[in-house]
Short mmCIF file of C-alpha atoms in Angstrom, two decimals:
data_model
loop_
_atom_site.label_atom_id
_atom_site.label_comp_id
_atom_site.label_asym_id
_atom_site.label_seq_id
_atom_site.Cartn_x
_atom_site.Cartn_y
_atom_site.Cartn_z
CA MET A 244 23.57 -7.85 -1.99
CA ASN A 245 21.11 -5.18 -2.97
CA ASN A 246 19.97 -4.89 -6.31
CA ASP A 247 21.87 -1.64 -7.10
CA SER A 248 25.14 -3.37 -6.28
CA SER A 249 24.03 -6.49 -8.15
CA ILE A 250 23.61 -4.32 -11.40
CA VAL A 251 27.00 -2.80 -10.85
CA GLN A 252 28.86 -5.95 -10.49
CA ILE A 253 27.19 -7.75 -13.45
CA ALA A 254 27.67 -4.69 -15.64
CA ALA A 255 31.22 -4.78 -14.75
CA ILE A 256 31.50 -8.54 -15.86
CA LEU A 257 29.95 -7.82 -18.98
CA ARG A 258 32.10 -4.96 -19.79
CA GLU A 259 35.13 -7.32 -19.47
CA GLU A 260 33.45 -9.99 -21.34
CA ALA A 261 32.80 -7.53 -24.17
CA ASP A 262 36.42 -6.37 -24.39
CA ARG A 263 37.39 -10.13 -24.50
CA LEU A 264 34.90 -10.90 -27.22
CA GLY A 265 35.44 -7.91 -29.50
CA PRO A 266 33.32 -5.89 -31.89
CA GLY A 267 30.44 -7.80 -33.44
CA ALA A 268 30.52 -10.56 -30.81
CA ARG A 269 27.11 -11.82 -29.15
CA LEU A 270 27.12 -11.45 -25.33
CA PRO A 271 25.70 -14.60 -23.55
CA SER A 272 22.03 -14.86 -23.28
CA SER A 273 20.10 -13.18 -20.36
CA ARG A 274 19.09 -16.75 -19.29
CA GLU A 275 22.87 -17.88 -19.21
CA ILE A 276 23.97 -14.59 -17.30
CA MET A 277 21.20 -15.41 -14.69
CA ARG A 278 22.39 -19.05 -14.40
CA ARG A 279 26.04 -17.98 -14.17
CA HIS A 280 25.73 -15.27 -11.65
CA ASN A 281 22.48 -16.23 -9.76
CA VAL A 282 20.94 -12.92 -10.37
CA SER A 283 17.37 -11.77 -11.38
CA PRO A 284 16.27 -10.97 -14.80
CA VAL A 285 15.72 -7.58 -13.93
CA THR A 286 19.29 -7.10 -12.65
CA VAL A 287 20.54 -8.67 -15.96
CA SER A 288 18.20 -6.36 -18.14
CA ARG A 289 19.38 -3.11 -16.22
CA ALA A 290 23.16 -4.25 -16.48
CA ILE A 291 22.76 -4.74 -20.24
CA GLY A 292 20.82 -1.41 -20.41
CA GLN A 293 23.68 0.23 -18.75
CA LEU A 294 26.29 -1.03 -21.20
CA ALA A 295 23.97 0.01 -24.22
CA ALA A 296 23.66 3.39 -22.66
CA GLU A 297 27.67 3.59 -22.62
CA GLY A 298 27.58 2.46 -26.29
CA ARG A 299 29.39 -0.78 -25.64
CA VAL A 300 26.66 -2.96 -26.77
CA VAL A 301 23.50 -2.86 -29.05
CA THR A 302 20.62 -4.85 -28.33
CA ARG A 303 18.54 -6.50 -31.10
CA PRO A 304 15.13 -7.95 -29.99
CA GLY A 305 14.96 -11.64 -30.28
CA SER A 306 18.68 -11.90 -31.08
CA GLY A 307 20.52 -10.58 -28.06
CA ALA A 308 23.21 -8.11 -27.22
CA PHE A 309 26.12 -7.52 -29.28
CA VAL A 310 29.53 -5.96 -28.96
CA THR A 311 29.89 -2.52 -30.69
CA GLY A 312 32.95 -1.39 -32.44
CA ARG A 313 33.66 1.07 -29.68
CA ALA A 314 33.85 -1.57 -26.90
CA GLY A 315 36.66 -0.93 -24.51
CA SER A 316 37.72 2.37 -26.33
CA THR A 317 37.35 5.74 -24.78
CA GLN A 318 38.84 7.47 -27.72
CA ASP A 319 36.42 10.01 -29.37
CA VAL A 320 34.09 9.83 -26.50
CA PRO A 321 33.33 13.49 -25.67
CA ASP A 322 33.73 14.95 -22.29
CA LEU A 323 30.28 16.15 -20.91
CA SER A 324 31.12 16.77 -17.45
CA TRP A 325 31.04 20.45 -17.93
CA GLN A 326 27.17 20.15 -18.03
CA THR A 327 27.15 19.36 -14.34
CA VAL A 328 28.16 22.88 -13.52
CA ALA A 329 26.04 24.48 -16.06
CA LEU A 330 22.93 22.54 -15.02
CA GLY A 331 23.18 23.33 -11.33
CA ASP A 332 21.18 21.59 -8.65
CA ARG A 333 17.70 21.66 -10.46
CA VAL A 334 17.63 17.92 -10.34
CA VAL A 335 14.39 16.27 -11.72
CA ASP A 336 13.95 12.83 -9.88
CA GLU A 337 12.40 10.39 -12.52
CA GLY A 338 13.17 7.36 -10.43
CA PRO A 339 9.94 6.59 -8.71
CA VAL A 340 8.01 7.31 -11.99
CA SER A 341 10.30 4.89 -14.14
CA VAL A 342 10.07 2.23 -11.46
CA LEU A 343 6.30 2.28 -11.83
CA LEU A 344 6.36 2.38 -15.47
CA GLY A 345 8.86 -0.38 -15.99
CA ALA A 346 7.67 -3.35 -17.78
CA ALA A 347 8.20 -6.89 -16.37
CA PRO A 348 10.85 -9.06 -18.20
CA GLU A 349 9.69 -12.38 -19.82
CA GLY A 350 8.79 -15.12 -17.31
CA VAL A 351 8.48 -12.45 -14.36
CA VAL A 352 5.06 -12.08 -12.85
CA PRO A 353 3.97 -8.42 -12.34
CA LEU A 354 2.25 -7.53 -9.36
CA THR A 355 3.13 -3.96 -10.32
CA GLY A 356 1.76 -1.39 -12.78
CA GLY A 357 -1.12 0.99 -13.08
CA TYR A 358 -2.77 0.35 -16.47
CA LEU A 359 -5.20 -2.18 -18.00
CA ARG A 360 -3.27 -5.33 -19.41
CA PRO A 361 -3.56 -5.84 -23.03
CA GLY A 362 -6.50 -8.19 -22.82
CA LEU A 363 -8.64 -5.84 -20.88
CA ARG A 364 -7.78 -2.78 -23.13
CA PRO A 365 -10.46 -1.96 -25.57
CA ASP A 366 -8.04 -1.87 -28.39
CA LYS A 367 -10.24 -2.76 -31.36
CA GLN A 368 -13.06 -0.47 -30.29
CA LEU A 369 -10.53 2.40 -29.63
CA ALA A 370 -9.25 1.71 -33.35
CA ALA A 371 -12.96 1.95 -34.56
CA ALA A 372 -13.34 5.14 -32.80
CA ALA A 373 -10.05 6.33 -34.21
CA ALA A 374 -11.16 5.67 -37.73
CA ARG A 375 -14.54 7.40 -37.30
CA ALA A 376 -12.74 10.44 -35.66
CA VAL A 377 -10.16 11.12 -38.38
CA ARG A 378 -13.18 11.08 -40.82
CA ARG A 379 -14.77 14.02 -39.02
CA PRO A 380 -14.67 17.38 -40.69
CA ASP A 381 -11.66 19.45 -39.57
CA ALA A 382 -10.19 16.39 -37.74
CA TRP A 383 -6.74 17.47 -38.52
CA ALA A 384 -7.35 21.34 -37.80
CA MET A 385 -6.05 23.05 -34.85
CA PRO A 386 -8.69 22.54 -32.03
CA PRO A 387 -9.93 25.20 -29.63
CA LEU A 388 -7.03 25.92 -27.31
CA THR A 389 -8.82 24.66 -24.14
CA GLY A 390 -10.02 21.46 -26.03
CA LEU A 391 -13.10 20.42 -28.09
CA ARG A 392 -16.29 21.84 -26.48
CA GLU A 393 -18.07 18.55 -26.70
CA LEU A 394 -15.41 16.82 -24.95
CA ARG A 395 -14.98 19.52 -22.29
CA ARG A 396 -18.75 19.22 -21.74
CA TRP A 397 -18.54 15.60 -21.37
CA PHE A 398 -15.80 15.86 -18.71
CA ALA A 399 -17.95 18.61 -16.88
CA THR A 400 -20.86 16.38 -16.80
CA GLN A 401 -18.73 13.55 -15.24
CA ALA A 402 -17.62 15.93 -12.53
CA GLY A 403 -21.05 16.82 -11.65
CA GLY A 404 -22.56 19.69 -9.62
CA ASP A 405 -22.73 22.96 -11.47
CA VAL A 406 -19.43 22.27 -13.40
CA THR A 407 -19.72 23.70 -16.99
CA ASP A 408 -17.73 23.15 -20.11
CA ALA A 409 -16.16 26.67 -19.61
CA ASP A 410 -14.62 25.35 -16.39
CA ALA A 411 -12.73 22.47 -18.19
CA LEU A 412 -9.47 22.35 -19.93
CA VAL A 413 -8.38 19.24 -21.74
CA VAL A 414 -4.60 18.38 -21.23
CA SER A 415 -2.29 15.58 -22.13
CA GLY A 416 -2.94 12.98 -19.41
CA GLY A 417 -3.17 13.12 -15.67
CA GLN A 418 0.59 13.40 -14.89
CA ALA A 419 0.62 16.56 -17.17
CA ALA A 420 -2.30 17.71 -15.33
CA LEU A 421 -0.66 17.56 -12.04
CA THR A 422 2.29 19.25 -13.25
CA HIS A 423 0.35 22.11 -14.60
CA ALA A 424 -1.58 22.48 -11.19
CA PHE A 425 1.44 22.38 -8.99
CA ARG A 426 3.16 25.06 -11.17
CA ALA A 427 0.11 27.40 -11.52
CA LEU A 428 -1.04 27.20 -7.97
CA ALA A 429 2.18 27.28 -5.76
CA ALA A 430 5.38 29.18 -6.07
CA PRO A 431 8.86 27.37 -6.00
CA GLY A 432 10.10 26.86 -2.49
CA THR A 433 6.49 26.77 -0.92
CA PRO A 434 5.17 23.83 0.86
CA ILE A 435 2.30 21.56 -0.57
CA LEU A 436 0.36 19.16 1.66
CA VAL A 437 0.03 15.65 0.67
CA GLU A 438 -1.71 12.48 2.03
CA THR A 439 0.82 9.93 3.39
CA PRO A 440 1.20 7.53 1.91
CA THR A 441 0.62 9.01 -1.71
CA TYR A 442 1.11 8.62 -5.25
CA PRO A 443 4.90 8.89 -6.18
CA GLY A 444 4.47 10.77 -9.44
CA ALA A 445 2.76 13.46 -7.65
CA LEU A 446 5.83 13.76 -5.35
CA SER A 447 8.09 13.67 -8.31
CA ALA A 448 6.04 16.48 -9.92
CA ALA A 449 5.88 18.56 -6.75
CA LYS A 450 9.66 18.29 -6.51
CA ALA A 451 10.08 19.27 -10.11
CA ALA A 452 7.95 22.29 -9.47
CA GLY A 453 10.31 23.23 -6.47
CA LEU A 454 7.61 22.47 -3.90
CA ARG A 455 8.27 20.78 -0.53
CA ALA A 456 5.78 17.92 0.27
CA THR A 457 4.48 17.64 4.05
CA ALA A 458 2.75 14.61 4.73
CA VAL A 459 -0.75 14.55 6.32
CA PRO A 460 -1.73 11.10 8.06
CA MET A 461 -4.59 9.04 6.87
CA ASP A 462 -6.64 6.23 8.28
CA ARG A 463 -9.01 3.60 6.57
CA ASP A 464 -11.45 6.50 5.61
CA GLY A 465 -8.92 8.70 3.98
CA VAL A 466 -7.07 11.92 5.09
CA ARG A 467 -7.91 12.99 8.66
CA PRO A 468 -9.45 16.59 8.55
CA GLU A 469 -8.19 17.64 11.87
CA LEU A 470 -4.57 16.91 11.11
CA LEU A 471 -5.19 18.39 7.68
CA ALA A 472 -6.22 21.75 9.52
CA GLU A 473 -3.01 21.36 11.76
CA ALA A 474 -0.89 20.88 8.89
CA PHE A 475 -2.37 24.12 7.06
CA ALA A 476 -1.83 26.02 10.28
CA VAL A 477 1.90 25.01 10.88
CA THR A 478 3.15 25.04 7.38
CA GLY A 479 1.20 28.02 5.69
CA ALA A 480 0.73 25.73 2.82
CA ARG A 481 -1.98 26.95 0.21
CA VAL A 482 -2.32 23.64 -1.77
CA PHE A 483 -3.49 20.28 -0.66
CA PHE A 484 -2.95 17.40 -3.03
CA CYS A 485 -5.40 14.31 -2.57
CA GLN A 486 -6.83 11.49 -4.07
CA PRO A 487 -10.17 11.07 -2.26
CA THR A 488 -11.57 8.10 -4.43
CA LEU A 489 -9.59 4.71 -4.12
CA HIS A 490 -6.57 6.54 -3.04
CA ASN A 491 -3.28 5.18 -4.57
CA PRO A 492 -1.85 3.03 -2.74
CA THR A 493 -4.30 2.45 0.17
CA GLY A 494 -7.55 2.14 -1.77
CA ALA A 495 -9.40 4.39 0.92
CA THR A 496 -12.38 6.51 -0.26
CA LEU A 497 -13.30 9.53 1.67
CA PRO A 498 -16.91 9.21 3.06
CA PRO A 499 -19.37 12.20 2.15
CA GLU A 500 -19.20 13.81 5.67
CA ARG A 501 -15.41 13.90 5.65
CA ARG A 502 -15.31 15.46 1.95
CA GLU A 503 -17.39 18.21 3.29
CA GLN A 504 -14.83 18.63 6.31
CA VAL A 505 -11.94 18.70 3.94
CA LEU A 506 -13.31 21.43 1.87
CA GLU A 507 -14.25 23.51 5.01
CA VAL A 508 -10.73 23.16 6.37
CA ALA A 509 -9.24 24.13 2.96
CA ARG A 510 -11.58 27.05 2.59
CA ALA A 511 -10.67 28.29 6.30
CA ALA A 512 -7.05 28.22 5.31
CA GLY A 513 -7.58 30.16 1.97
CA ALA A 514 -5.95 27.10 0.11
CA PHE A 515 -6.63 25.12 -3.06
CA VAL A 516 -7.51 21.22 -3.05
CA VAL A 517 -6.02 19.53 -6.14
CA GLU A 518 -8.32 16.46 -6.46
CA ASP A 519 -6.80 13.70 -8.43
CA ASP A 520 -9.92 11.65 -9.40
CA PHE A 521 -7.79 9.16 -11.30
CA ALA A 522 -9.86 6.14 -10.43
CA ARG A 523 -13.38 7.60 -11.13
CA TYR A 524 -13.86 4.92 -13.78
CA LEU A 525 -12.44 1.93 -12.05
CA THR A 526 -15.37 1.39 -9.67
CA PRO A 527 -19.06 0.74 -10.52
CA GLN A 528 -20.41 3.54 -8.01
CA PRO A 529 -17.98 6.43 -7.66
CA PRO A 530 -18.97 8.94 -5.11
CA ALA A 531 -19.57 12.52 -5.91
CA SER A 532 -16.43 14.39 -6.56
CA LEU A 533 -15.16 17.17 -4.48
CA ALA A 534 -15.56 19.43 -7.51
CA SER A 535 -19.36 19.00 -7.55
CA MET A 536 -19.50 20.00 -3.80
CA ASP A 537 -17.38 23.17 -4.31
CA ARG A 538 -18.88 26.63 -4.58
CA HIS A 539 -16.00 28.71 -3.96
CA GLY A 540 -13.34 27.80 -6.39
CA THR A 541 -11.43 25.78 -3.90
CA VAL A 542 -11.11 22.59 -5.86
CA VAL A 543 -9.00 21.99 -8.89
CA HIS A 544 -10.18 18.77 -10.23
CA ILE A 545 -8.30 16.20 -12.54
CA VAL A 546 -9.61 13.29 -14.28
CA SER A 547 -8.21 11.28 -16.94
CA LEU A 548 -9.14 8.48 -19.48
CA THR A 549 -5.88 6.85 -19.47
CA LYS A 550 -6.31 4.41 -16.48
CA ILE A 551 -9.53 3.14 -17.89
CA LEU A 552 -8.54 2.89 -21.67
CA SER A 553 -5.03 3.00 -22.66
CA PRO A 554 -1.53 4.17 -21.53
CA SER A 555 -1.44 5.90 -24.89
CA MET A 556 -4.76 7.63 -24.42
CA ARG A 557 -3.22 10.69 -23.04
CA VAL A 558 -6.43 12.74 -22.53
CA ALA A 559 -7.50 14.30 -19.34
CA ALA A 560 -9.30 17.25 -18.05
CA VAL A 561 -8.50 20.06 -15.36
CA ILE A 562 -11.57 21.70 -14.01
CA ALA A 563 -11.04 24.96 -12.20
CA ARG A 564 -12.59 28.41 -11.73
CA GLY A 565 -11.57 32.00 -11.31
CA PRO A 566 -7.93 33.14 -11.64
CA ALA A 567 -6.47 29.72 -11.01
CA ALA A 568 -8.36 28.67 -14.15
CA HIS A 569 -6.71 31.32 -16.01
CA ARG A 570 -3.16 30.33 -14.83
CA LEU A 571 -4.01 26.63 -15.69
CA ARG A 572 -4.88 27.59 -19.20
CA ALA A 573 -1.80 29.89 -19.71
CA SER A 574 0.44 27.10 -18.50
CA GLN A 575 -1.05 24.58 -21.01
CA LEU A 576 -0.78 27.27 -23.75
CA VAL A 577 2.93 28.20 -23.04
CA GLU A 578 4.21 24.63 -22.50
CA SER A 579 2.38 22.77 -25.33
CA PHE A 580 -0.30 24.76 -27.20
CA PHE A 581 -3.16 22.12 -27.10
CA VAL A 582 -3.70 18.38 -27.17
CA ALA A 583 -3.66 16.73 -30.67
CA ARG A 584 -7.34 16.96 -32.19
CA PRO A 585 -7.27 13.52 -33.49
CA LEU A 586 -6.61 12.19 -30.17
CA GLN A 587 -9.29 14.26 -28.70
CA GLU A 588 -11.75 13.32 -31.45
CA THR A 589 -11.14 9.70 -30.62
CA ALA A 590 -11.77 10.06 -27.09
CA LEU A 591 -15.04 11.80 -27.76
CA GLU A 592 -16.06 9.20 -30.40
CA PHE A 593 -15.39 6.28 -27.78
CA VAL A 594 -17.04 7.89 -24.76
CA GLY A 595 -19.97 8.63 -26.86
CA SER A 596 -20.45 4.98 -28.11
CA PRO A 597 -22.19 1.88 -26.62
CA ALA A 598 -18.60 0.37 -26.50
CA TRP A 599 -17.93 2.87 -23.47
CA ARG A 600 -20.51 1.27 -21.28
CA ARG A 601 -19.97 -2.23 -22.15
CA HIS A 602 -15.99 -1.74 -21.45
CA LEU A 603 -16.76 -0.28 -18.03
CA ALA A 604 -18.95 -3.21 -17.11
CA ALA A 605 -16.31 -5.64 -18.22
CA VAL A 606 -13.46 -3.86 -16.28
CA HIS A 607 -15.56 -3.55 -13.20
CA ALA A 608 -16.21 -7.47 -13.23
CA GLU A 609 -12.59 -8.30 -13.69
CA ILE A 610 -11.48 -5.93 -10.96
CA ALA A 611 -13.79 -7.71 -8.58
CA ALA A 612 -12.59 -11.06 -9.52
CA ARG A 613 -8.87 -10.07 -9.39
CA ARG A 614 -9.17 -8.27 -6.19
CA ASP A 615 -10.72 -11.17 -4.48
CA ALA A 616 -8.36 -13.66 -6.19
CA LEU A 617 -5.28 -11.55 -4.74
CA ALA A 618 -6.89 -11.15 -1.26
CA ALA A 619 -7.43 -14.86 -1.13
CA ALA A 620 -4.04 -15.88 -2.22
CA LEU A 621 -2.58 -13.58 0.36
CA ALA A 622 -4.59 -15.17 3.27
CA GLU A 623 -3.62 -18.57 2.05
CA ARG A 624 0.09 -18.05 1.34
CA MET A 625 1.00 -15.00 3.29
CA PRO A 626 -1.28 -14.56 6.33
CA GLU A 627 1.24 -12.27 8.11
CA ALA A 628 1.02 -9.84 5.14
CA GLU A 629 -2.19 -8.06 5.98
CA PRO A 630 -4.19 -5.71 3.37
CA HIS A 631 -5.02 -2.36 4.68
CA LEU A 632 -8.55 -2.73 3.28
CA LEU A 633 -10.43 -4.50 0.46
CA PRO A 634 -11.28 -1.50 -1.84
CA ALA A 635 -14.31 -1.29 -4.00
CA GLY A 636 -12.37 -0.95 -7.06
CA GLY A 637 -8.98 0.09 -8.37
CA MET A 638 -6.16 -2.01 -9.28
CA HIS A 639 -4.30 -2.39 -5.98
CA LEU A 640 -4.09 -3.87 -2.47
CA TRP A 641 -1.95 -1.90 0.13
CA VAL A 642 -0.28 -4.57 2.29
CA ARG A 643 1.24 -4.11 5.69
CA LEU A 644 4.42 -6.42 6.50
CA PRO A 645 5.42 -7.65 9.84
CA ALA A 646 7.76 -4.98 11.62
CA ASP A 647 10.79 -7.17 11.45
CA VAL A 648 10.70 -7.52 7.60
CA ASP A 649 13.36 -5.80 5.85
CA GLU A 650 11.20 -4.34 2.74
CA THR A 651 14.17 -3.77 0.48
CA ALA A 652 15.48 -7.33 1.00
CA LEU A 653 11.90 -8.70 0.21
CA VAL A 654 11.65 -6.72 -2.98
CA GLU A 655 15.01 -7.93 -4.34
CA ALA A 656 14.39 -11.47 -3.10
CA ALA A 657 10.99 -11.28 -5.04
CA ARG A 658 12.78 -10.20 -8.13
CA ARG A 659 15.16 -13.10 -7.98
CA ASN A 660 12.46 -15.36 -7.56
CA GLY A 661 10.50 -14.03 -10.71
CA VAL A 662 7.90 -11.51 -9.16
CA LEU A 663 7.71 -7.76 -9.17
CA VAL A 664 6.23 -5.82 -6.26
CA SER A 665 6.26 -2.14 -5.49
CA PRO A 666 8.30 -1.23 -2.32
CA GLY A 667 6.12 0.82 0.30
CA ARG A 668 9.01 3.23 0.58
CA LEU A 669 8.24 4.76 -2.77
CA TYR A 670 5.00 6.23 -1.51
CA TYR A 671 6.05 8.16 1.51
CA PRO A 672 7.14 11.82 1.43
CA SER A 673 8.77 11.29 4.89
CA GLU A 674 9.66 8.28 7.08
CA PRO A 675 7.45 5.12 6.63
CA PRO A 676 5.74 3.87 9.54
CA GLY A 677 7.03 0.42 8.76
CA PRO A 678 7.43 -2.10 5.89
CA ARG A 679 4.74 -2.08 3.27
CA MET A 680 4.06 -3.15 -0.27
CA ARG A 681 1.62 -2.35 -2.97
CA LEU A 682 0.51 -5.31 -4.99
CA THR A 683 -1.18 -4.86 -8.32
CA HIS A 684 -3.83 -7.41 -9.46
CA MET A 685 -4.38 -6.02 -13.06
CA ALA A 686 -1.14 -6.52 -14.62
CA ALA A 687 -0.83 -10.31 -14.48
CA ALA A 688 -2.09 -12.20 -17.58
CA HIS A 689 -4.72 -14.11 -15.77
CA VAL A 690 -5.88 -15.24 -12.25
CA SER A 691 -3.79 -18.30 -12.21
CA GLU A 692 -0.75 -15.92 -12.88
CA LEU A 693 -1.65 -13.86 -10.14
CA ARG A 694 -1.84 -16.73 -7.66
CA GLU A 695 1.65 -17.94 -8.99
CA GLY A 696 2.94 -14.34 -8.22
CA VAL A 697 1.76 -14.71 -4.69
CA ARG A 698 3.41 -18.10 -4.38
CA ARG A 699 6.71 -16.68 -5.53
CA LEU A 700 6.34 -13.67 -3.18
CA ALA A 701 5.70 -16.16 -0.24
CA GLU A 702 8.82 -17.99 -1.15
CA ALA A 703 10.70 -14.94 -1.09
CA MET A 704 9.33 -13.89 2.18
CA ALA A 705 10.35 -17.35 3.53
CA THR A 706 13.82 -16.93 2.13
CA ILE A 707 14.68 -13.61 3.92
CA ALA A 708 12.89 -14.82 7.07
CA GLY A 709 15.42 -17.63 7.14
CA SER A 710 18.44 -15.68 6.22
#
C-alpha cells in the first residue's frame, strides 16, 4: 500500500468515526490510530489534516482533534467547482516544495530538510541584532527600492570580482530570487536548461513561470560543459540554471577550469547563467563565484542568508547587469515593492558583527562532524547505499541505491519505521537513472539521533528486501 492510499483509507475511517462520535467529541489519539491501523505518524498527520481542511475536525495542539458541529453534514457547504473552469490549466505545483518544507512529527527522525536546526541557529544573536537594528534612524521608513546600499555593497563584496552595490538587488529570499530571475529572463513556453538532478524548488518555479525544464547531465565535478553546449544547440534555450557550489542534491562543486568552460559555452549561445550560490556560507572555503569571473553580463547571481541563519531571515540578493538587471528590478517593484527595512537592517547588523564569523566557524565544524557521522553510519549499516561523494560542506549526502530497490516503497517503509528521507525522484526533471535518496544530516537533534535514523532506514531497507 503506498502512502497516498494509506492516507485516503485512514481519512475515510476517521470520517466514519467523527460521524459516529458527533460534534465536540475527541478523536482517538494519533498514537492510538497508528497502533490500530499499523500506519506511520506522517500518514495519520496527513489524514487528520485532510479532515481539518474539510471542516470536519479542529486540531488543538497538546489536546488532539475534535469533531466540529458540521461533521457529516453537507448542508450550507458552498459549491466551488465553478472555479476549476475559471482557473483553467495554469497549475502551480507546490508538492515538491511542501515536501521539502514539511516538519517531522514527534518521535520521527528527520533525515530531510534544508535549514539549520534550532540549536545551531544564532537566535539570540539575531534577536540582539534586531534590537539594535530597530533603534537605527529611519529603521521603519521606506528603504531604497533596490535595498539598503550598505547591504547591497556587502553582498557585492561577497560575490567578488568587480561586482558593485549598483549591480545588487535585495529580495525576499532565494526562492523569490529564482522566481524573479526565471520570469525576467525567459518567456513563457520557452525552454530552460537545468542540471540533472537539481533542486526541486527551481523546477517548481520554472514550471510556474511557464518554462520547460531540459536536463543536462552531471558527473562528480558538476555539469558537463560539452553536453551543456549540445543542449543549448538542440533546444535553443537562453537560460541555464545551476548550483556550481555544493550542488543540491549531489554536493558537487565545479572546479575553476570547468567554471570557465560553462561561461564560454553560455556566451557562445547568447544565454544567461542563473547561478544559485545558496551554499556559499556552508563551506569554510567557497570557490570564486561565476559572477566574479563574468565580464559580459552572462551571469545572474543569487545568494541568500536564509540557509546559514534562519528560515525566517528571508533576505537575499540578485546580482545582474544591463537590461537583465533592469527587468529584475522591475519584477521586484511590481510584485512586492521592496524587502521590509527592519529585516534588511537586522541582516546588516548581524553580518557586520563578530557574531557572524563565530557563527560561521561553529556551523562549519558541525557540518563536518555530522557529514562524517552520517557517512560512517551508512557504511556500517547500509554498505549497499553508496554516497555520490563526500562534499566539502553543505547539509546532504546524495545516495545511490541498488538498482533493484523500489525507491517509493523504501521511502514509505522508512516513514512507517520512524525516519523521513527525501526520494530521489523529486530532483529529476526527466526520468531518473535509478533509485536515489537525499539524506540530510543537519536536521537531527544530535549525532546519536542521526545514527538512529540510519539504523531505522536500514531496517526499512531490510523489510522491503524481504517482502
